[in-house]
mmCIF file of C-alpha atoms in Angstrom:
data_model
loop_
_atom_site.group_PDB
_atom_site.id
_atom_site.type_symbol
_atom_site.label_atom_id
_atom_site.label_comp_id
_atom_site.label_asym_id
_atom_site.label_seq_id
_atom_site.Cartn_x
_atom_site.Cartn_y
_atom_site.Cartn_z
ATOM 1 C CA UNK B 1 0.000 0.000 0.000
ATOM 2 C CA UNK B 2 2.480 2.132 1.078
ATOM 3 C CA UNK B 3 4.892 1.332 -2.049
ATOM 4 C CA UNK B 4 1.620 2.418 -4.803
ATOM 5 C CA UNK B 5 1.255 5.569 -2.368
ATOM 6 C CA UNK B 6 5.119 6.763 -3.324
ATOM 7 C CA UNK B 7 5.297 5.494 -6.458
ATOM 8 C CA UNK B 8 2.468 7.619 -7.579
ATOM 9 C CA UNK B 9 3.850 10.633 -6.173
ATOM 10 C CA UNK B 10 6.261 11.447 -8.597
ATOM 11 C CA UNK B 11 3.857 10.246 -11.812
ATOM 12 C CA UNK B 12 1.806 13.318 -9.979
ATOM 13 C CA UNK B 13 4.393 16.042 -9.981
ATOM 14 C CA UNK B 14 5.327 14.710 -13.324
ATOM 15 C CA UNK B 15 1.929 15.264 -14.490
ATOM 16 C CA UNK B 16 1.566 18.602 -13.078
ATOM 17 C CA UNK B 17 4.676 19.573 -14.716
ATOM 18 C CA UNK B 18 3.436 18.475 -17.627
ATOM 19 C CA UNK B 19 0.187 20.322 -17.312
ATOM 20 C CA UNK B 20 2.016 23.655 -16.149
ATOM 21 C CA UNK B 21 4.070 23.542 -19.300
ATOM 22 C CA UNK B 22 1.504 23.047 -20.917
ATOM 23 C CA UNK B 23 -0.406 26.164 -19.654
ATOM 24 C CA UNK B 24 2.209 28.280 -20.005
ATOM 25 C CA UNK B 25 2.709 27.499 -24.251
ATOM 26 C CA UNK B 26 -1.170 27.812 -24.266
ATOM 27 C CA UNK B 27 -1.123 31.462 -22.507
ATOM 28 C CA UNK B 28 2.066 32.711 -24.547
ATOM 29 C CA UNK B 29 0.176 31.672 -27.903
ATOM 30 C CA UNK B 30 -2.588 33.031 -27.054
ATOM 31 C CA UNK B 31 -0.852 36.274 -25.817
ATOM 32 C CA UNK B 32 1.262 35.806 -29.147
ATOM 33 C CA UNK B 33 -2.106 35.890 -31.149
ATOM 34 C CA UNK B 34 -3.366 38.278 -29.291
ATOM 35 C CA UNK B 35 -0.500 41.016 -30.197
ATOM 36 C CA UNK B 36 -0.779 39.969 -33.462
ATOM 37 C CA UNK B 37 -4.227 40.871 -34.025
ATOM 38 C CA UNK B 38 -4.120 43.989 -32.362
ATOM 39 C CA UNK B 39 -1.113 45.128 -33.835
ATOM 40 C CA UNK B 40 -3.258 46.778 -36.986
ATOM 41 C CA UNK B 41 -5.395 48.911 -34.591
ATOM 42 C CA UNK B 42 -2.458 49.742 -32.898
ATOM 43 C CA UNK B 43 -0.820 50.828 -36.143
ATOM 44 C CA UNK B 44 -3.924 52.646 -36.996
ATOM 45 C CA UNK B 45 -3.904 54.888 -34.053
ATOM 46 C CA UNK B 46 -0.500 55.803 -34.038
ATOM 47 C CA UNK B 47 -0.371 56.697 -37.637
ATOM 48 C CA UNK B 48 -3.570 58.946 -37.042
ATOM 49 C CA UNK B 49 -1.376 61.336 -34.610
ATOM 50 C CA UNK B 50 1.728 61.274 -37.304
ATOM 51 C CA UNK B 51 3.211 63.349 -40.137
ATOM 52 C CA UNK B 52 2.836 61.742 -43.807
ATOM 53 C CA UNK B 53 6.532 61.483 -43.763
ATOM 54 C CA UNK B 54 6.662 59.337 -40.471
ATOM 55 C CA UNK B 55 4.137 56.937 -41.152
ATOM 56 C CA UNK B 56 5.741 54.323 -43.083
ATOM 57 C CA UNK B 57 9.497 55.411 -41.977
ATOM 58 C CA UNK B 58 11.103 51.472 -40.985
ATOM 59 C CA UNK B 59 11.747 50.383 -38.402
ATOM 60 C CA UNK B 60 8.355 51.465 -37.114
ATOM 61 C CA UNK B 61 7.582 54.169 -34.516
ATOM 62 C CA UNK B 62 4.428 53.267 -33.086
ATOM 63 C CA UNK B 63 4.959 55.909 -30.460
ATOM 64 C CA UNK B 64 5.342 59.729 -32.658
ATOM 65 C CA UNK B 65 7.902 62.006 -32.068
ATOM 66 C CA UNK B 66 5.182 64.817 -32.539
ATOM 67 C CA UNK B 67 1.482 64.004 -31.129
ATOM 68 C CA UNK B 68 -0.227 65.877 -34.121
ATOM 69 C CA UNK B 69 -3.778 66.033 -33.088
ATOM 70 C CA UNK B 70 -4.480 68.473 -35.608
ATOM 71 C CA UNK B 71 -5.226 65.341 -37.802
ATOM 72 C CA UNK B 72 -8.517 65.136 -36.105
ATOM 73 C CA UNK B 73 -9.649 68.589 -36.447
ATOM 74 C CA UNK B 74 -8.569 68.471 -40.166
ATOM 75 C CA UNK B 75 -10.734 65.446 -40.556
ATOM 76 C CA UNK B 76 -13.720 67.398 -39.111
ATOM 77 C CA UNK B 77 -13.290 70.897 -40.785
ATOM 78 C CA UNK B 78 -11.927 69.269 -44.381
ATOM 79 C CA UNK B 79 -15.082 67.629 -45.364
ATOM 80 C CA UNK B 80 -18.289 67.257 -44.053
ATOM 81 C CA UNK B 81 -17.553 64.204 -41.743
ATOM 82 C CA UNK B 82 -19.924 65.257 -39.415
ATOM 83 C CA UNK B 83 -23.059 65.044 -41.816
ATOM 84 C CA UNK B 84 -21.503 61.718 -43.000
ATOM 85 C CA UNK B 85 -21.632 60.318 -39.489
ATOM 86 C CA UNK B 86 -25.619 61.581 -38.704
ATOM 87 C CA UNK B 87 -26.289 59.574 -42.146
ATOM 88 C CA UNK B 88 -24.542 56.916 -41.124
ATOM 89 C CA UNK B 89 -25.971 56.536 -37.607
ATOM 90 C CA UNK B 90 -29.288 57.218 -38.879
ATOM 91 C CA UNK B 91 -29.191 54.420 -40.862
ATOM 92 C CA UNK B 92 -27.579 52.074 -38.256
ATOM 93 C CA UNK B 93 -29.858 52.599 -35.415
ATOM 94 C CA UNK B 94 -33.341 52.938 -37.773
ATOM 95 C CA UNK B 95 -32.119 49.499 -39.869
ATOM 96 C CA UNK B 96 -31.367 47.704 -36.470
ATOM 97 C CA UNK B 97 -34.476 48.822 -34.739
ATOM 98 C CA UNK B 98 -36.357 47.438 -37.627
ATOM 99 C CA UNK B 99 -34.434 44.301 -37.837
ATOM 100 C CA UNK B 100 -34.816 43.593 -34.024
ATOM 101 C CA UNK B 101 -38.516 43.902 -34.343
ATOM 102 C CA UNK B 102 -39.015 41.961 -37.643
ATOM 103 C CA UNK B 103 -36.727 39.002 -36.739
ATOM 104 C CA UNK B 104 -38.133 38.533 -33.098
ATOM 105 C CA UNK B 105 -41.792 38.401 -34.466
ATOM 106 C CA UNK B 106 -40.626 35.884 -37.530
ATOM 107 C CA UNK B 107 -38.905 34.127 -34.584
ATOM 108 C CA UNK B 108 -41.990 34.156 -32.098
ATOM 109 C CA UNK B 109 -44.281 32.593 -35.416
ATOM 110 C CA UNK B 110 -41.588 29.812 -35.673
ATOM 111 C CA UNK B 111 -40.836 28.646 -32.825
ATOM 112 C CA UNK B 112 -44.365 29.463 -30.800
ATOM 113 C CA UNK B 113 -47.128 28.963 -33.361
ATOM 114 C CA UNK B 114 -48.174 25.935 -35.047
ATOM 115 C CA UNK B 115 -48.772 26.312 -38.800
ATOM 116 C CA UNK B 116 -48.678 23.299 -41.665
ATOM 117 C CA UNK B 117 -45.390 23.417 -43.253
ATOM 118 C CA UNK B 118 -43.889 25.927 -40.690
ATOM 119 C CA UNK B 119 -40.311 23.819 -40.195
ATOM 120 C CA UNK B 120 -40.183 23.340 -44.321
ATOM 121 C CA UNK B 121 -40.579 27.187 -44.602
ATOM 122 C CA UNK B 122 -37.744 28.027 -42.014
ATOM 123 C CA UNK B 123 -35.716 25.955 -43.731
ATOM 124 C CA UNK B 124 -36.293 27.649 -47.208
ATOM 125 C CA UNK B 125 -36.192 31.174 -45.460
ATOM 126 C CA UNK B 126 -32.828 30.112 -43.382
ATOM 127 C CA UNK B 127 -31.417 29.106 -46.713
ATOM 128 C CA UNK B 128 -31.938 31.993 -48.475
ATOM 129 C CA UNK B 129 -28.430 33.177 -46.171
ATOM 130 C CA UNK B 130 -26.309 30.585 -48.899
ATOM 131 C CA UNK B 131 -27.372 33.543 -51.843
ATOM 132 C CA UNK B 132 -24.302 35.425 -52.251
ATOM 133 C CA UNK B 133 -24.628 39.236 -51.833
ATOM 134 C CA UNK B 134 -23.614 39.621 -55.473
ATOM 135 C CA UNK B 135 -26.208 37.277 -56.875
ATOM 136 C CA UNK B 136 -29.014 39.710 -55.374
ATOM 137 C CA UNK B 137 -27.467 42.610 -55.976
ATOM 138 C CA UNK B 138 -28.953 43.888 -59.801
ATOM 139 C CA UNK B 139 -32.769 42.330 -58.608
ATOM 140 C CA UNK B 140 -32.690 44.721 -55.526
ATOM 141 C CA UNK B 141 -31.566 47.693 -57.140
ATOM 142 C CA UNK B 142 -34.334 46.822 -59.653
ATOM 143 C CA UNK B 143 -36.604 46.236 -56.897
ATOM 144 C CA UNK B 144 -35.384 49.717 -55.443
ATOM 145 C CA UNK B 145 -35.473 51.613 -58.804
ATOM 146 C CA UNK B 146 -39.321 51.055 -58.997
ATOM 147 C CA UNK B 147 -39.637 52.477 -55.655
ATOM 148 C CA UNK B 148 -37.747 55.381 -56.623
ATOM 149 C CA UNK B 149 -35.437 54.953 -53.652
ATOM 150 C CA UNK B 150 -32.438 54.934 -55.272
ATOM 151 C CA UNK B 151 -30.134 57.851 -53.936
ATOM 152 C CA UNK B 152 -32.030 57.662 -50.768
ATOM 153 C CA UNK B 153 -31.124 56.287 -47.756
ATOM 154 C CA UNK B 154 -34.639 54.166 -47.225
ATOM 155 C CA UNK B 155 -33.546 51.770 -50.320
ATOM 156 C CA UNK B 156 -29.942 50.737 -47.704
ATOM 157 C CA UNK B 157 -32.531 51.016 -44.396
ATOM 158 C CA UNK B 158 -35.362 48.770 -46.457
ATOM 159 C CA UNK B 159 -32.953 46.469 -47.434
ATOM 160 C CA UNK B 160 -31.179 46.003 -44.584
ATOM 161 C CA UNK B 161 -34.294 45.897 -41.893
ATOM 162 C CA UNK B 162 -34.792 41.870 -43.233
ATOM 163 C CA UNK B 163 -32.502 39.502 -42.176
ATOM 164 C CA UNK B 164 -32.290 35.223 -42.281
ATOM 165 C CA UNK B 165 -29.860 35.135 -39.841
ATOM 166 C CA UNK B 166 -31.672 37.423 -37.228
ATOM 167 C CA UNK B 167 -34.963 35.050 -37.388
ATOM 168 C CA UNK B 168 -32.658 32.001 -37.032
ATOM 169 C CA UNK B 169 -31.024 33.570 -33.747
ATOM 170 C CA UNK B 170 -34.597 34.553 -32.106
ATOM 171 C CA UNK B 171 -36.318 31.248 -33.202
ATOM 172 C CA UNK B 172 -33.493 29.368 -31.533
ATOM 173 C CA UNK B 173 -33.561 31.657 -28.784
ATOM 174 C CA UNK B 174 -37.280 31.320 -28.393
ATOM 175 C CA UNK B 175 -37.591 27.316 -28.065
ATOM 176 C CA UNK B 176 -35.876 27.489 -24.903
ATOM 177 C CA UNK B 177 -38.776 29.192 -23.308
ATOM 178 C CA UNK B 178 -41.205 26.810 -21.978
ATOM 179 C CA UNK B 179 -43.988 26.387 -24.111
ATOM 180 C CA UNK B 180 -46.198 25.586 -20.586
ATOM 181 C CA UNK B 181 -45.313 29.339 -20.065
ATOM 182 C CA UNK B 182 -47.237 30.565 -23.016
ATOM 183 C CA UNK B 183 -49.712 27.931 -22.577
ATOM 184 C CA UNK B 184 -50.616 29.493 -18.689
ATOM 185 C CA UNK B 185 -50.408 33.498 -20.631
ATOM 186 C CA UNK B 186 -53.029 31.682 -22.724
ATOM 187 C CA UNK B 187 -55.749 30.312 -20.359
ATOM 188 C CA UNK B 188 -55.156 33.574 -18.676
ATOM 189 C CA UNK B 189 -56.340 35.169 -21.729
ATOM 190 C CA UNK B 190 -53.667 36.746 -22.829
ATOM 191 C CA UNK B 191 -53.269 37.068 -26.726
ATOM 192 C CA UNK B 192 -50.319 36.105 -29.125
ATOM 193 C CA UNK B 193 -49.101 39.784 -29.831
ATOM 194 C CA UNK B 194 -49.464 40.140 -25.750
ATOM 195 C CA UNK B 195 -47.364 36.994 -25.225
ATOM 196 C CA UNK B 196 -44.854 38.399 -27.468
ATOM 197 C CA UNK B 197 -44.494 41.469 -25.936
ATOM 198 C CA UNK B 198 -45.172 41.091 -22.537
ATOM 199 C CA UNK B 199 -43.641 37.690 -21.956
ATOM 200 C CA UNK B 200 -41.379 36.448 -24.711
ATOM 201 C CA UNK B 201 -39.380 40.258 -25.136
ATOM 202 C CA UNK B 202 -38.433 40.752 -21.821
ATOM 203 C CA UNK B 203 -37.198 37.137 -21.526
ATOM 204 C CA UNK B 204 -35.067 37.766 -24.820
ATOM 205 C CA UNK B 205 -32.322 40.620 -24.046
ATOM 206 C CA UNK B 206 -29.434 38.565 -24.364
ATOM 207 C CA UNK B 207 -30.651 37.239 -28.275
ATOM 208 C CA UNK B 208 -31.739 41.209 -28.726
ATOM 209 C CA UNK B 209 -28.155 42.493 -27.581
ATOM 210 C CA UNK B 210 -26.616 39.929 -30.169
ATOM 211 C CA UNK B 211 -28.694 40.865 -32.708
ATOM 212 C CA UNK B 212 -27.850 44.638 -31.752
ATOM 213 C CA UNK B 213 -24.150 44.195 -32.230
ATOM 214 C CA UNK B 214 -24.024 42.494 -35.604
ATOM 215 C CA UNK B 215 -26.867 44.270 -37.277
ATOM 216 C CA UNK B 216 -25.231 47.371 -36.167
ATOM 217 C CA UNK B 217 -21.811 46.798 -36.832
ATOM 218 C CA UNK B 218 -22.598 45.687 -40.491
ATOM 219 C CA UNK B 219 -24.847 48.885 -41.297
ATOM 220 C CA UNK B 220 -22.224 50.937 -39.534
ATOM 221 C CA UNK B 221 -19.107 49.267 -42.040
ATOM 222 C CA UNK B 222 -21.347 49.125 -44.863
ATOM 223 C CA UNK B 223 -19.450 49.902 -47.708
ATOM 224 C CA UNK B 224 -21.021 48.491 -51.083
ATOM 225 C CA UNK B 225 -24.634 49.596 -50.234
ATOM 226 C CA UNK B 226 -24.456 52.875 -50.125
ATOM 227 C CA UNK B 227 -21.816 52.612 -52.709
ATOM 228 C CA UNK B 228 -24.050 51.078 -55.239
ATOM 229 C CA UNK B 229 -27.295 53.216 -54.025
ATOM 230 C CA UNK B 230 -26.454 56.774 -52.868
ATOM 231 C CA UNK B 231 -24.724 59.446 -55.406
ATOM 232 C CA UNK B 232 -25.252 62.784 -53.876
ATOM 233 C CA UNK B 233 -22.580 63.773 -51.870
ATOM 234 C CA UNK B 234 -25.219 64.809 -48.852
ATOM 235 C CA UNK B 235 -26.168 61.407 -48.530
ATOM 236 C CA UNK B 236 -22.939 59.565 -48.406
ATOM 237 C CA UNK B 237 -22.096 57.413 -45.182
ATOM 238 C CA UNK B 238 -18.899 57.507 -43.210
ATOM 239 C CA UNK B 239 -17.755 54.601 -45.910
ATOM 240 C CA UNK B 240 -18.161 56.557 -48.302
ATOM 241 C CA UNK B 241 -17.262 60.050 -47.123
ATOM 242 C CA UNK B 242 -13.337 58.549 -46.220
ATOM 243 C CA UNK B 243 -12.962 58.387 -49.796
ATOM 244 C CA UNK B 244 -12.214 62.038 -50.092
ATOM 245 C CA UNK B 245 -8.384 61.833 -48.125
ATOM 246 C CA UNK B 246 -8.127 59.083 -51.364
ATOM 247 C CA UNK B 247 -7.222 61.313 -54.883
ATOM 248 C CA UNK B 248 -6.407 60.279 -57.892
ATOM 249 C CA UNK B 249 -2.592 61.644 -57.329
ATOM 250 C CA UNK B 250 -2.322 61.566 -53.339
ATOM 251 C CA UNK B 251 -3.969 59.692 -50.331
ATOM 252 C CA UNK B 252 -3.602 61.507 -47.037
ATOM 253 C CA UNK B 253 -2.848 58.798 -45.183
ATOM 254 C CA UNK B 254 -2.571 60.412 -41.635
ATOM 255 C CA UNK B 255 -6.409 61.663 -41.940
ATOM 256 C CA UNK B 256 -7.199 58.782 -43.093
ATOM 257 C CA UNK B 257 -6.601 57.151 -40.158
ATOM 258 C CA UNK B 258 -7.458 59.698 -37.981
ATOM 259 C CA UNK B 259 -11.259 59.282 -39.957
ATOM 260 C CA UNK B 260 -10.863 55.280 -39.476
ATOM 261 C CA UNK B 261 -10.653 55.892 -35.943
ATOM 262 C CA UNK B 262 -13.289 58.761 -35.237
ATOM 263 C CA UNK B 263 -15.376 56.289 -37.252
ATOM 264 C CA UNK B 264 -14.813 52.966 -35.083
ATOM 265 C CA UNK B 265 -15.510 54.737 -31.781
ATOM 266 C CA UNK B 266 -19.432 53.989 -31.857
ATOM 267 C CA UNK B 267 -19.294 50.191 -32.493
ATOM 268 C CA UNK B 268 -16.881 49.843 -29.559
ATOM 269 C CA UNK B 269 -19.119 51.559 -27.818
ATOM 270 C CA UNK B 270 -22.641 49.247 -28.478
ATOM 271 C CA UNK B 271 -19.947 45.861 -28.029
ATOM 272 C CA UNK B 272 -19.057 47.557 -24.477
ATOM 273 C CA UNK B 273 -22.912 48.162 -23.647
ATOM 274 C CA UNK B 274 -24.363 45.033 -24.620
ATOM 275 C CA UNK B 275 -20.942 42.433 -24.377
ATOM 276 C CA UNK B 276 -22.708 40.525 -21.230
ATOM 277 C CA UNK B 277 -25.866 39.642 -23.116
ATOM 278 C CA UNK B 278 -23.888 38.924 -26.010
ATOM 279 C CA UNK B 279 -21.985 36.709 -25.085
ATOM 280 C CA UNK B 280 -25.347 34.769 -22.948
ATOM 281 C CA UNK B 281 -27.170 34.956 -26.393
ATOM 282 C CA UNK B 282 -24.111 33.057 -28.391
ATOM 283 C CA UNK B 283 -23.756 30.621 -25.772
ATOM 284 C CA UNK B 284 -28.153 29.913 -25.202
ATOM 285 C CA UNK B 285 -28.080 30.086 -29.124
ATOM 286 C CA UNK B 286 -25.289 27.570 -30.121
ATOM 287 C CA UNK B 287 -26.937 25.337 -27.512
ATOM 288 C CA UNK B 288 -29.531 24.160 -29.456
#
């Protein structure tokens, strides 16, 4: 007894060896990675508060010798950035609102109400995600021609407020709610637009939140859309509007970093707000 008991000592501290070695190439590649992936923002920022001439001097400076925050005010005062960032956050916060409310409905019919062929038609609607962007892109802007929405901002907001993958995260979402839950809402005579809203949204912040980032986040970078749809200069988006520090001669490369960050700021900010129920509504989601 006693010979096991000190012969399986050492295979212990061997082990734990093993395991803390272990660890530590696990933490340095993931600090490794890490660096690496944040080495571009990095980059970014310090070549916003350069010169022209400093910015792609080697061996890199990534702290200046002169903090020139004048870049910022240039980017500001040179063009119209600031109308280019209402358009763009009008568009962001109306398309997500939109997309929030019609994916959580399309959701609640899915996974709540029983219909014939209900499963067959999420599938088909689910699929439609597999259509490249590119393949849809000449029928929509026929679509949006007969409108008359082109050069407007409701053809990117219209086209952006539907969205496969949004009803797909809701209707997953949604069929981890009891279904005796709805069933008690029910007898108390509660109706299906009341169960929605007074039971089934409240329940759903941390699908909403995910929804919020990605919907956001891709009207926010949007850079084909309003390429393809807006022409007046009034209109453009902050994708759009960078173009200007870009000439056919010259790019003016230290406001145009100084615009990529001024133009970053607000997604950081809606990923700091809503990172706790994003990260609930990936992990309830991918459940399933």
């Amino acid at each position: 007894m006693n010979i096991a008991t000190e012969a399986s000592v050492p295979a212990q501290e061997v082990n734990s060896k093993k395991i803390s070695r272990g660890k530590i190439i696990r933490y340095l590649l993931i600090i490794l990675m890490s660096v690496v992936m944040i080495l571009p923002f990095i980059w970014m920022l310090s070549s916003s508060l350069k010169a022209e001439t400093e910015i792609f001097g080697f061996p890199i400076k990534w702290i200046p010798e002169t903090f020139r925050w004048e870049n910022y005010t240039k980017v500001w005062t040179a063009v119209p950035f600031h109308l280019y960032y209402l358009n763009t956050l009008k568009i962001a916060v109306i398309t997500t609102i939109l997309v929030i409310i019609n994916s959580s409905l399309a959701g609640y019919a899915f996974a709540k109400i029983k219909f014939p062929e209900s499963n067959r038609l999420f599938f088909i609607y689910v699929a439609t995600m597999m259509i490249p962007y590119q393949v849809m892109m000449i029928p929509q802007f026929m679509l949006m021609k007969q409108l008359g929405l082109v050069n407007s901002h409701w053809a990117l907001i219209i086209l952006g407020a539907f969205n496969p993958f949004g009803v797909f995260l809701f209707r997953q979402f949604f069929l981890s709610i009891p279904d005796e839950l709805l069933e008690a809402a029910r007898i108390d005579g509660l109706s299906e637009f009341g169960i929605y809203w007074r039971i089934i949204l409240p329940l759903s912040k941390p699908a909403i939140a995910t929804l919020v980032i990605f919907s956001f986040m891709h009207s926010w970078n949007d850079f084909l859309g309003p390429l393809i749809y807006l022409t007046s200069d009034h209109l453009y988006t902050l994708q759009l509007g960078i173009q200007h520090f870009i000439t056919e001669y010259n790019t003016e490369y230290a406001l145009l970093m100084a615009a990529a960050v001024s133009a970053i700021v607000p997604t950081i900010i809606v990923y700091f707000l809503a990172q706790d129920h994003f990260i609930k509504g990936v992990a309830n989601t991918g459940i399933k």
